[in-house]
Short mmCIF file of C-alpha atoms in Angstrom, two decimals:
data_model
loop_
_atom_site.label_atom_id
_atom_site.label_comp_id
_atom_site.label_asym_id
_atom_site.label_seq_id
_atom_site.Cartn_x
_atom_site.Cartn_y
_atom_site.Cartn_z
CA MET A 1039 119.79 -107.19 0.36
CA THR A 1040 117.23 -106.66 3.13
CA THR A 1041 117.22 -103.16 4.56
CA GLY A 1042 118.73 -103.29 8.02
CA ARG A 1043 116.97 -101.84 10.99
CA LEU A 1044 118.08 -100.53 14.38
CA THR A 1045 115.26 -100.45 16.93
CA VAL A 1046 116.09 -98.76 20.22
CA VAL A 1047 113.72 -100.22 22.79
CA GLY A 1048 112.82 -99.70 26.44
CA LEU A 1049 112.33 -102.85 28.51
CA GLY A 1050 110.75 -101.00 31.43
CA PRO A 1051 112.05 -101.11 35.00
CA GLY A 1052 112.16 -104.89 35.43
CA ASP A 1053 108.73 -106.53 35.65
CA ALA A 1054 107.96 -108.26 32.32
CA ALA A 1055 104.34 -107.06 32.67
CA LEU A 1056 105.60 -103.48 32.16
CA VAL A 1057 106.91 -104.17 28.63
CA THR A 1058 104.69 -102.88 25.81
CA ASP A 1059 103.38 -105.07 22.99
CA GLN A 1060 105.27 -102.84 20.55
CA VAL A 1061 108.59 -103.74 22.17
CA ARG A 1062 107.62 -107.39 22.49
CA ALA A 1063 106.89 -107.49 18.75
CA SER A 1064 110.26 -105.85 17.98
CA ILE A 1065 112.05 -108.45 20.10
CA ALA A 1066 110.25 -111.23 18.23
CA ALA A 1067 111.22 -109.78 14.84
CA ALA A 1068 114.89 -109.07 15.64
CA THR A 1069 117.97 -111.07 14.77
CA ASP A 1070 120.43 -109.42 17.18
CA ALA A 1071 120.29 -107.54 20.49
CA PHE A 1072 122.92 -105.18 21.88
CA GLY A 1073 123.03 -103.73 25.37
CA TYR A 1074 124.54 -103.48 28.80
CA PHE A 1075 124.99 -106.97 30.34
CA PRO A 1076 122.01 -107.02 32.75
CA TYR A 1077 119.57 -105.80 30.06
CA VAL A 1078 120.77 -108.38 27.51
CA GLU A 1079 120.41 -110.96 30.29
CA ARG A 1080 116.65 -110.25 30.32
CA LEU A 1081 116.42 -111.80 26.82
CA ALA A 1082 118.43 -114.94 27.68
CA GLY A 1083 116.93 -118.11 26.26
CA MET A 1084 115.44 -116.45 23.18
CA ASP A 1085 117.01 -118.74 20.61
CA HIS A 1086 116.21 -116.59 17.59
CA LEU A 1087 118.43 -113.74 18.91
CA ARG A 1088 122.17 -113.31 18.81
CA LEU A 1089 123.03 -111.46 22.02
CA HIS A 1090 125.82 -108.86 22.15
CA ALA A 1091 126.37 -107.76 25.75
CA SER A 1092 128.83 -105.04 26.70
CA ASP A 1093 129.92 -102.99 29.66
CA ASN A 1094 128.31 -99.88 31.09
CA ARG A 1095 130.84 -97.40 29.75
CA GLU A 1096 130.79 -98.81 26.20
CA GLU A 1097 127.73 -96.92 24.91
CA LEU A 1098 129.31 -95.27 21.86
CA GLY A 1099 131.20 -98.36 20.72
CA ARG A 1100 128.06 -100.45 21.22
CA ALA A 1101 126.03 -98.01 19.12
CA ARG A 1102 128.62 -98.13 16.30
CA GLN A 1103 128.68 -101.94 16.28
CA ALA A 1104 124.88 -102.08 16.23
CA LEU A 1105 124.71 -99.63 13.31
CA ASP A 1106 127.35 -101.61 11.40
CA LEU A 1107 125.42 -104.84 11.88
CA ALA A 1108 122.14 -103.19 10.87
CA ALA A 1109 123.88 -101.81 7.79
CA SER A 1110 124.68 -105.39 6.79
CA GLY A 1111 120.95 -106.08 6.64
CA ARG A 1112 120.25 -107.52 10.12
CA GLN A 1113 117.31 -106.56 12.36
CA VAL A 1114 119.10 -105.16 15.37
CA LEU A 1115 117.77 -104.21 18.81
CA MET A 1116 119.47 -101.75 21.10
CA LEU A 1117 118.24 -102.48 24.62
CA SER A 1118 117.73 -99.99 27.41
CA SER A 1119 115.97 -100.53 30.69
CA GLY A 1120 113.12 -98.13 31.39
CA ASP A 1121 112.64 -95.74 28.48
CA PRO A 1122 115.50 -95.52 25.94
CA GLY A 1123 115.09 -91.73 25.69
CA VAL A 1124 115.62 -90.99 29.40
CA PHE A 1125 119.33 -91.19 30.31
CA ALA A 1126 119.71 -94.27 28.15
CA MET A 1127 120.81 -95.50 24.73
CA ALA A 1128 118.74 -93.38 22.33
CA SER A 1129 120.93 -90.27 22.75
CA ALA A 1130 124.09 -92.37 22.44
CA VAL A 1131 122.89 -93.72 19.07
CA PHE A 1132 122.17 -90.23 17.75
CA GLU A 1133 125.51 -88.93 19.07
CA VAL A 1134 127.29 -91.62 17.08
CA LEU A 1135 125.32 -90.71 13.96
CA ASP A 1136 126.12 -87.04 14.52
CA MET A 1137 129.88 -87.73 14.91
CA ALA A 1138 130.03 -90.18 12.00
CA THR A 1139 132.85 -90.03 9.49
CA PRO A 1140 131.79 -89.57 5.84
CA GLU A 1141 132.51 -93.27 5.34
CA GLN A 1142 130.31 -94.29 8.32
CA ARG A 1143 127.60 -91.88 7.26
CA GLN A 1144 127.43 -93.53 3.87
CA ARG A 1145 127.43 -97.05 5.33
CA TRP A 1146 124.67 -96.26 7.85
CA ALA A 1147 122.50 -94.16 5.51
CA ALA A 1148 120.10 -96.97 4.59
CA VAL A 1149 119.56 -98.17 8.18
CA ASP A 1150 116.02 -97.66 9.37
CA ILE A 1151 116.26 -96.25 12.91
CA GLU A 1152 113.31 -96.31 15.29
CA VAL A 1153 112.99 -95.52 19.00
CA GLN A 1154 110.25 -97.30 20.97
CA PRO A 1155 109.31 -95.92 24.38
CA GLY A 1156 109.13 -97.80 27.66
CA ILE A 1157 108.04 -97.29 31.25
CA THR A 1158 110.84 -95.20 32.75
CA ALA A 1159 111.88 -95.81 36.36
CA MET A 1160 110.52 -92.54 37.77
CA LEU A 1161 107.00 -93.23 36.47
CA ALA A 1162 107.02 -96.80 37.77
CA ALA A 1163 108.27 -95.48 41.13
CA ALA A 1164 105.70 -92.69 41.19
CA ALA A 1165 102.88 -95.17 40.55
CA ARG A 1166 104.02 -97.38 43.43
CA LEU A 1167 104.27 -94.37 45.75
CA GLY A 1168 100.94 -92.79 44.71
CA ALA A 1169 101.21 -89.69 42.52
CA PRO A 1170 104.21 -87.59 43.61
CA LEU A 1171 104.75 -86.39 40.00
CA GLY A 1172 101.12 -85.33 39.55
CA HIS A 1173 102.05 -81.66 39.15
CA ASP A 1174 104.99 -79.99 37.31
CA PHE A 1175 108.27 -81.83 37.83
CA CYS A 1176 111.82 -82.20 36.57
CA THR A 1177 114.12 -85.12 35.94
CA ILE A 1178 117.84 -84.86 36.68
CA ASN A 1179 120.68 -87.34 36.22
CA LEU A 1180 122.91 -86.90 39.29
CA SER A 1181 125.94 -88.55 37.71
CA ASP A 1182 128.81 -86.16 37.05
CA ASN A 1183 130.33 -88.59 34.59
CA LEU A 1184 129.24 -86.51 31.57
CA LYS A 1185 128.47 -83.09 33.07
CA PRO A 1186 130.07 -80.81 35.65
CA ALA A 1187 128.88 -81.12 39.25
CA ALA A 1188 128.30 -77.35 39.28
CA VAL A 1189 125.68 -77.68 36.52
CA ILE A 1190 123.84 -80.34 38.52
CA GLU A 1191 123.86 -78.21 41.69
CA ARG A 1192 122.63 -75.15 39.82
CA ARG A 1193 119.79 -77.14 38.23
CA ILE A 1194 118.64 -78.53 41.55
CA ARG A 1195 118.74 -75.06 43.11
CA LEU A 1196 116.69 -73.50 40.30
CA ALA A 1197 114.29 -76.46 40.31
CA ALA A 1198 113.71 -75.99 44.04
CA GLN A 1199 113.11 -72.26 43.48
CA ALA A 1200 110.62 -73.14 40.73
CA ASP A 1201 108.97 -75.55 43.22
CA PHE A 1202 109.16 -78.52 40.87
CA ALA A 1203 108.92 -82.02 42.23
CA MET A 1204 112.17 -83.71 41.18
CA ALA A 1205 113.13 -87.19 40.09
CA PHE A 1206 116.80 -88.08 40.45
CA TYR A 1207 118.36 -90.85 38.33
CA ASN A 1208 121.77 -92.37 39.08
CA PRO A 1209 121.95 -90.85 42.57
CA CYS A 1210 125.24 -92.65 43.09
CA SER A 1211 127.41 -95.41 41.76
CA ARG A 1212 130.61 -97.12 42.81
CA SER A 1213 132.72 -94.82 40.65
CA ARG A 1214 130.60 -91.71 41.38
CA PRO A 1215 129.51 -91.97 45.01
CA GLU A 1216 129.02 -88.23 45.63
CA GLY A 1217 125.95 -87.48 43.49
CA PHE A 1218 123.21 -87.77 46.06
CA ALA A 1219 125.26 -86.25 48.89
CA ARG A 1220 125.79 -83.13 46.77
CA ALA A 1221 122.12 -82.95 45.80
CA LEU A 1222 121.10 -83.35 49.43
CA ARG A 1223 123.21 -80.36 50.48
CA VAL A 1224 121.41 -78.16 47.93
CA LEU A 1225 117.99 -79.45 49.01
CA GLN A 1226 118.85 -78.73 52.66
CA GLN A 1227 119.65 -75.13 51.70
CA GLU A 1228 116.61 -74.57 49.48
CA CYS A 1229 113.76 -76.64 50.97
CA GLU A 1230 111.94 -76.82 54.29
CA PRO A 1231 112.85 -79.70 56.69
CA GLY A 1232 109.47 -81.37 56.22
CA ARG A 1233 109.85 -81.71 52.42
CA LEU A 1234 109.03 -85.32 51.49
CA VAL A 1235 111.78 -87.38 49.90
CA CYS A 1236 110.95 -90.82 48.43
CA PHE A 1237 113.41 -93.63 47.78
CA ALA A 1238 112.27 -96.31 45.35
CA ARG A 1239 114.76 -99.16 44.98
CA ASN A 1240 114.47 -102.01 42.45
CA VAL A 1241 111.04 -100.78 41.42
CA SER A 1242 108.67 -103.46 40.08
CA ARG A 1243 111.07 -106.26 41.05
CA ALA A 1244 110.59 -108.89 43.77
CA ASP A 1245 112.98 -107.03 46.09
CA GLU A 1246 111.42 -103.58 45.60
CA THR A 1247 111.62 -101.23 48.58
CA LEU A 1248 109.86 -97.88 49.03
CA ASP A 1249 110.72 -95.35 51.74
CA VAL A 1250 109.36 -91.87 52.35
CA LEU A 1251 111.01 -89.48 54.79
CA PRO A 1252 111.00 -85.78 55.60
CA LEU A 1253 114.14 -84.06 54.31
CA ALA A 1254 115.39 -83.49 57.87
CA GLN A 1255 115.74 -87.26 58.33
CA VAL A 1256 117.37 -88.03 54.98
CA GLN A 1257 120.97 -89.32 55.00
CA ALA A 1258 123.38 -89.28 52.07
CA ASP A 1259 123.76 -93.07 52.09
CA MET A 1260 120.04 -93.79 51.61
CA ALA A 1261 120.31 -93.96 47.79
CA ASP A 1262 122.36 -96.39 45.76
CA MET A 1263 122.67 -97.11 42.04
CA ARG A 1264 119.40 -99.05 41.99
CA THR A 1265 117.41 -96.23 43.58
CA VAL A 1266 115.25 -93.56 41.97
CA VAL A 1267 114.80 -90.62 44.34
CA ILE A 1268 111.66 -88.49 44.08
CA VAL A 1269 111.67 -85.20 45.96
CA GLY A 1270 108.24 -83.67 46.45
CA SER A 1271 107.33 -80.07 45.75
CA SER A 1272 106.34 -77.86 48.69
CA LEU A 1273 102.77 -79.17 48.27
CA THR A 1274 103.51 -82.91 48.14
CA ARG A 1275 101.60 -84.70 50.92
CA ARG A 1276 100.90 -88.09 52.40
CA VAL A 1277 97.45 -89.63 52.44
CA GLY A 1278 97.37 -93.01 54.14
CA ARG A 1279 100.24 -95.09 52.77
CA HIS A 1280 100.47 -92.98 49.60
CA VAL A 1281 102.30 -89.78 48.61
CA TYR A 1282 100.82 -87.36 46.10
CA THR A 1283 101.20 -83.87 44.70
CA PRO A 1284 97.89 -82.01 44.27
CA ARG A 1285 96.94 -80.81 40.80
CA SER A 1286 96.20 -77.30 42.09
CA TYR A 1287 98.71 -74.64 43.00
CA PRO A 1288 97.57 -71.78 45.26
CA ASP A 1289 97.84 -68.11 44.34
CA ALA A 1290 101.05 -66.54 45.59
CA MET B 124 81.93 -109.65 50.63
CA THR B 125 84.79 -109.40 48.10
CA THR B 126 87.24 -106.63 48.82
CA GLY B 127 86.78 -103.88 46.29
CA ARG B 128 89.65 -102.54 44.29
CA LEU B 129 90.34 -99.27 42.49
CA THR B 130 93.07 -99.59 39.85
CA VAL B 131 94.19 -96.33 38.28
CA VAL B 132 95.61 -97.24 34.89
CA GLY B 133 97.40 -95.52 32.01
CA LEU B 134 96.28 -96.48 28.51
CA GLY B 135 99.25 -94.82 26.80
CA PRO B 136 98.96 -92.14 24.11
CA GLY B 137 96.63 -93.98 21.75
CA ASP B 138 98.23 -96.92 19.94
CA ALA B 139 97.03 -100.19 21.54
CA ALA B 140 100.58 -101.57 21.13
CA LEU B 141 101.73 -99.04 23.76
CA VAL B 142 99.56 -100.53 26.53
CA THR B 143 101.43 -102.71 29.05
CA ASP B 144 100.45 -106.29 29.87
CA GLN B 145 99.89 -105.17 33.45
CA VAL B 146 97.17 -102.74 32.37
CA ARG B 147 95.71 -105.25 29.92
CA ALA B 148 95.39 -107.79 32.75
CA SER B 149 93.70 -105.18 34.98
CA ILE B 150 91.20 -104.39 32.24
CA ALA B 151 90.43 -108.10 31.85
CA ALA B 152 89.86 -108.52 35.62
CA ALA B 153 87.73 -105.39 36.14
CA THR B 154 83.96 -105.08 36.41
CA ASP B 155 83.67 -101.31 35.90
CA ALA B 156 85.64 -98.55 34.20
CA PHE B 157 85.42 -94.82 34.91
CA GLY B 158 86.97 -92.04 32.90
CA TYR B 159 86.73 -89.10 30.55
CA PHE B 160 84.56 -89.96 27.50
CA PRO B 161 87.31 -90.52 24.89
CA TYR B 162 89.31 -92.80 27.20
CA VAL B 163 86.27 -94.90 28.13
CA GLU B 164 85.54 -95.09 24.39
CA ARG B 165 88.80 -97.01 23.96
CA LEU B 166 87.25 -99.93 25.91
CA ALA B 167 84.00 -99.98 23.93
CA GLY B 168 82.85 -103.49 23.07
CA MET B 169 84.35 -105.15 26.14
CA ASP B 170 81.20 -106.86 27.32
CA HIS B 171 82.49 -107.77 30.78
CA LEU B 172 82.86 -104.08 31.71
CA ARG B 173 80.29 -101.57 32.85
CA LEU B 174 81.47 -98.23 31.42
CA HIS B 175 81.02 -94.95 33.33
CA ALA B 176 82.05 -92.04 31.10
CA SER B 177 82.08 -88.46 32.37
CA ASP B 178 83.16 -85.01 31.31
CA ASN B 179 86.62 -83.48 31.47
CA ARG B 180 85.96 -81.24 34.45
CA GLU B 181 84.37 -83.99 36.57
CA GLU B 182 87.57 -85.52 37.98
CA LEU B 183 86.75 -85.26 41.67
CA GLY B 184 83.16 -86.47 41.34
CA ARG B 185 84.33 -89.31 39.12
CA ALA B 186 86.93 -90.34 41.70
CA ARG B 187 84.30 -90.33 44.50
CA GLN B 188 81.90 -92.47 42.46
CA ALA B 189 84.66 -94.93 41.60
CA LEU B 190 85.68 -95.23 45.27
CA ASP B 191 82.06 -95.74 46.30
CA LEU B 192 81.59 -98.51 43.75
CA ALA B 193 84.89 -100.15 44.75
CA ALA B 194 83.76 -99.97 48.40
CA SER B 195 80.72 -102.05 47.43
CA GLY B 196 83.08 -104.85 46.38
CA ARG B 197 83.46 -104.18 42.64
CA GLN B 198 86.75 -104.25 40.70
CA VAL B 199 86.91 -100.71 39.39
CA LEU B 200 89.25 -99.14 36.83
CA MET B 201 89.99 -95.45 36.66
CA LEU B 202 91.21 -94.70 33.14
CA SER B 203 93.75 -92.10 32.11
CA SER B 204 95.44 -91.73 28.79
CA GLY B 205 99.23 -91.75 28.90
CA ASP B 206 100.45 -92.28 32.46
CA PRO B 207 97.89 -91.75 35.24
CA GLY B 208 100.49 -90.01 37.42
CA VAL B 209 101.35 -87.24 34.91
CA PHE B 210 98.63 -84.55 34.86
CA ALA B 211 95.96 -87.23 35.05
CA MET B 212 93.64 -89.09 37.40
CA ALA B 213 96.00 -90.49 40.05
CA SER B 214 96.38 -87.16 41.86
CA ALA B 215 92.61 -86.56 41.67
CA VAL B 216 91.95 -89.89 43.41
CA PHE B 217 94.39 -89.07 46.21
CA GLU B 218 92.97 -85.54 46.55
CA VAL B 219 89.52 -87.04 47.10
CA LEU B 220 90.90 -89.45 49.70
CA ASP B 221 92.70 -86.57 51.41
CA MET B 222 89.53 -84.41 51.53
CA ALA B 223 87.27 -87.29 52.60
CA THR B 224 84.68 -86.81 55.34
CA PRO B 225 84.99 -89.20 58.30
CA GLU B 226 82.05 -91.12 56.88
CA GLN B 227 83.70 -91.44 53.43
CA ARG B 228 87.02 -92.34 55.00
CA GLN B 229 85.39 -95.23 56.83
CA ARG B 230 83.52 -96.41 53.73
CA TRP B 231 86.63 -96.32 51.52
CA ALA B 232 89.06 -97.74 54.11
CA ALA B 233 88.91 -101.32 52.79
CA VAL B 234 89.36 -100.38 49.12
CA ASP B 235 92.60 -101.65 47.67
CA ILE B 236 94.06 -98.77 45.60
CA GLU B 237 96.74 -99.35 43.01
CA VAL B 238 98.28 -97.08 40.35
CA GLN B 239 99.68 -98.73 37.20
CA PRO B 240 101.98 -96.68 34.97
CA GLY B 241 101.63 -96.08 31.25
CA ILE B 242 103.56 -94.50 28.37
CA THR B 243 103.06 -90.78 28.91
CA ALA B 244 102.68 -88.52 25.86
CA MET B 245 106.04 -86.73 26.18
CA LEU B 246 107.99 -90.02 26.12
CA ALA B 247 106.03 -91.32 23.13
CA ALA B 248 106.63 -87.98 21.39
CA ALA B 249 110.33 -87.97 22.30
CA ALA B 250 110.76 -91.48 20.87
CA ARG B 251 109.14 -90.44 17.57
CA LEU B 252 111.34 -87.34 17.38
CA GLY B 253 114.58 -89.07 18.36
CA ALA B 254 115.84 -88.34 21.88
CA PRO B 255 115.14 -84.69 22.78
CA LEU B 256 114.69 -85.65 26.47
CA GLY B 257 117.98 -87.55 26.64
CA HIS B 258 119.47 -85.10 29.15
CA ASP B 259 117.90 -83.33 32.17
CA PHE B 260 114.39 -82.05 31.46
CA CYS B 261 111.22 -80.75 33.06
CA THR B 262 107.53 -81.31 32.48
CA ILE B 263 105.07 -78.45 32.81
CA ASN B 264 101.28 -78.34 32.44
CA LEU B 265 100.54 -75.04 30.68
CA SER B 266 96.88 -74.94 31.72
CA ASP B 267 96.07 -72.19 34.19
CA ASN B 268 92.87 -73.95 35.18
CA LEU B 269 94.33 -75.07 38.53
CA LYS B 270 97.36 -72.81 38.99
CA PRO B 271 98.14 -69.13 38.48
CA ALA B 272 99.63 -68.09 35.14
CA ALA B 273 102.40 -66.30 37.03
CA VAL B 274 103.57 -69.61 38.54
CA ILE B 275 103.74 -71.17 35.07
CA GLU B 276 105.73 -68.25 33.66
CA ARG B 277 108.14 -68.28 36.58
CA ARG B 278 108.71 -72.03 36.17
CA ILE B 279 109.44 -71.73 32.46
CA ARG B 280 111.85 -68.86 33.12
CA LEU B 281 113.75 -70.77 35.80
CA ALA B 282 113.73 -73.95 33.67
CA ALA B 283 115.27 -72.00 30.78
CA GLN B 284 117.91 -70.56 33.11
CA ALA B 285 118.65 -74.10 34.32
CA ASP B 286 118.94 -75.14 30.64
CA PHE B 287 116.45 -77.98 30.99
CA ALA B 288 114.74 -79.37 27.93
CA MET B 289 111.01 -78.87 28.57
CA ALA B 290 107.89 -80.85 27.77
CA PHE B 291 104.64 -78.87 27.80
CA TYR B 292 101.30 -80.61 28.34
CA ASN B 293 97.96 -78.95 27.64
CA PRO B 294 99.51 -76.08 25.65
CA CYS B 295 96.04 -74.78 24.99
CA SER B 296 92.38 -75.70 25.02
CA ARG B 297 89.13 -74.14 23.94
CA SER B 298 88.52 -72.69 27.39
CA ARG B 299 92.20 -71.84 28.03
CA PRO B 300 93.65 -70.69 24.68
CA GLU B 301 96.46 -68.56 26.15
CA GLY B 302 98.79 -71.20 27.60
CA PHE B 303 101.23 -71.67 24.78
CA ALA B 304 101.24 -68.01 23.75
CA ARG B 305 102.30 -67.07 27.29
CA ALA B 306 104.99 -69.77 27.37
CA LEU B 307 106.29 -68.65 23.99
CA ARG B 308 106.77 -65.08 25.22
CA VAL B 309 108.94 -66.35 28.09
CA LEU B 310 110.96 -68.59 25.78
CA GLN B 311 111.55 -65.68 23.39
CA GLN B 312 112.96 -63.67 26.30
CA GLU B 313 115.13 -66.45 27.74
CA CYS B 314 116.32 -68.57 24.80
CA GLU B 315 118.32 -67.99 21.61
CA PRO B 316 116.36 -67.77 18.30
CA GLY B 317 117.75 -71.07 17.04
CA ARG B 318 116.43 -73.08 20.01
CA LEU B 319 114.62 -76.15 18.65
CA VAL B 320 110.90 -76.46 19.41
CA CYS B 321 109.09 -79.73 18.58
CA PHE B 322 105.33 -80.13 18.09
CA ALA B 323 104.00 -83.68 18.36
CA ARG B 324 100.29 -83.95 17.65
CA ASN B 325 98.19 -87.11 18.08
CA VAL B 326 101.31 -89.11 18.87
CA SER B 327 101.14 -92.83 18.01
CA ARG B 328 97.80 -92.37 16.20
CA ALA B 329 97.11 -92.69 12.49
CA ASP B 330 96.96 -88.90 12.11
CA GLU B 331 100.18 -88.18 14.03
CA THR B 332 102.14 -85.11 12.94
CA LEU B 333 105.65 -84.06 13.99
CA ASP B 334 107.15 -80.63 13.37
CA VAL B 335 110.48 -79.17 14.46
CA LEU B 336 111.25 -75.47 14.15
CA PRO B 337 113.72 -72.95 15.48
CA LEU B 338 112.15 -70.73 18.15
CA ALA B 339 112.32 -67.69 15.84
CA GLN B 340 109.82 -69.36 13.48
CA VAL B 341 107.38 -70.60 16.14
CA GLN B 342 103.87 -69.09 16.18
CA ALA B 343 101.46 -69.16 19.10
CA ASP B 344 98.82 -71.06 17.13
CA MET B 345 101.06 -74.03 16.32
CA ALA B 346 99.94 -76.03 19.39
CA ASP B 347 96.44 -77.25 20.18
CA MET B 348 94.97 -79.47 22.87
CA ARG B 349 96.21 -82.64 21.15
CA THR B 350 99.82 -81.40 20.95
CA VAL B 351 102.74 -82.10 23.24
CA VAL B 352 105.42 -79.43 22.82
CA ILE B 353 109.05 -80.32 23.51
CA VAL B 354 111.50 -77.43 23.78
CA GLY B 355 115.12 -78.44 23.48
CA SER B 356 117.92 -77.34 25.80
CA SER B 357 120.66 -75.10 24.39
CA LEU B 358 122.44 -78.30 23.26
CA THR B 359 119.56 -80.01 21.48
CA ARG B 360 120.46 -80.70 17.86
CA ARG B 361 119.20 -82.28 14.66
CA VAL B 362 120.87 -85.26 13.05
CA GLY B 363 119.19 -86.30 9.81
CA ARG B 364 115.44 -86.42 10.43
CA HIS B 365 115.89 -86.82 14.21
CA VAL B 366 116.29 -84.41 17.13
CA TYR B 367 118.36 -85.33 20.17
CA THR B 368 119.96 -83.86 23.26
CA PRO B 369 123.50 -85.10 23.91
CA ARG B 370 124.21 -86.90 27.17
CA SER B 371 127.23 -84.69 27.87
CA TYR B 372 127.18 -81.12 29.11
CA PRO B 373 130.31 -79.00 28.59
CA ASP B 374 132.20 -77.27 31.37
CA ALA B 375 131.06 -73.70 31.93
#
């Protein structure tokens, strides 16, 4: 029997030109692809692939099914948008392995598991904006689906005190509309009113929009589930139509 | 006269399969490529390109030369490894634009400037390790070349208190050997002895090495200039040969 393989790949933020050759080769060699509906949709028309689309909240079940199919000898892809290691499917796959029953552990033992990186949304957004993440920064998922809101608020507060630039993923969703509003309240307490806040929506797609505003003008409804928010550090500046964070940090 | 263009591109961590099609197309369309010697070396043998290699500490001069050449109508690449927006050339280009004399500003006004993202070292390293950056994380340049050591120490301390996973770039270099030793002292004060620390050296290259150790066993000389260090959060765990950070965070 062929050894099965599970390859966890990042399709990048949307533009096909932002997929790596490594991921393209894995797609060509696969027999099956699992993922959230809109990511599986990106492989529609590839006749060599059996597509297994599932809903957003089905990550653990999807990972188990993919491991089972790989254990049967198939070459299985697990699709994420962006990079699979940044708030995406790679952690879900390892969680399932970690929680496996002895019977599952035995079944999945021979599966070859590989993670292949992709262009994550914040780096695509940063490139379109200029270089807002050109100095130290942090990356925070604003969804309180899997962590307490108090942890998120504390992280944003400490990140502001450390003067990190910040990238926010999942600033809000239909079921979790409060994420960005809560983050904004912390920023308003910790940062000066002129702090630059960047909204990158549908980055790299035909309907991409980019907006940059001082914190004082930011409203809670400016981010939706397709937006990555990048908050500058105290040194982040505009030059022409671009936003960047200098490489140097002054002495205190 | 043709409008000149300056395209700031990321070549990824080393493996040619980690370059995007977007960057490959920009390389094919360019007339000139600027960059640090080893990055320019990666385009050796491309006869359509004039190569302009320079030393590590020449970022601002290199950016000015590239803008001047683009202003003359050439299609100029500025090369970074990894992603150009993460501790690389994108910020240097915008710094030069921001500091421009009126005469330079006028000369460079017509240059079309674009940044194109790449696979940055920490994401390539995370993929090889498993998913250590699968929850909130921060990214810190440990070099004190352009910022005070006290700022770096304070950031690491606050990041540990926020329980971020951390990715460290430039943990040490010949001229700045102290970076990782200083960071390690802060981690030893702030984190438990079992905290997982990952060393990824020459990621995606033939001589790649990966090591994962508990903090108590980490030595200051384990990182060099070709190493990305990833420090787990308090929840980062091993499963089999992989390291991952769960997506969930427990209630306090």
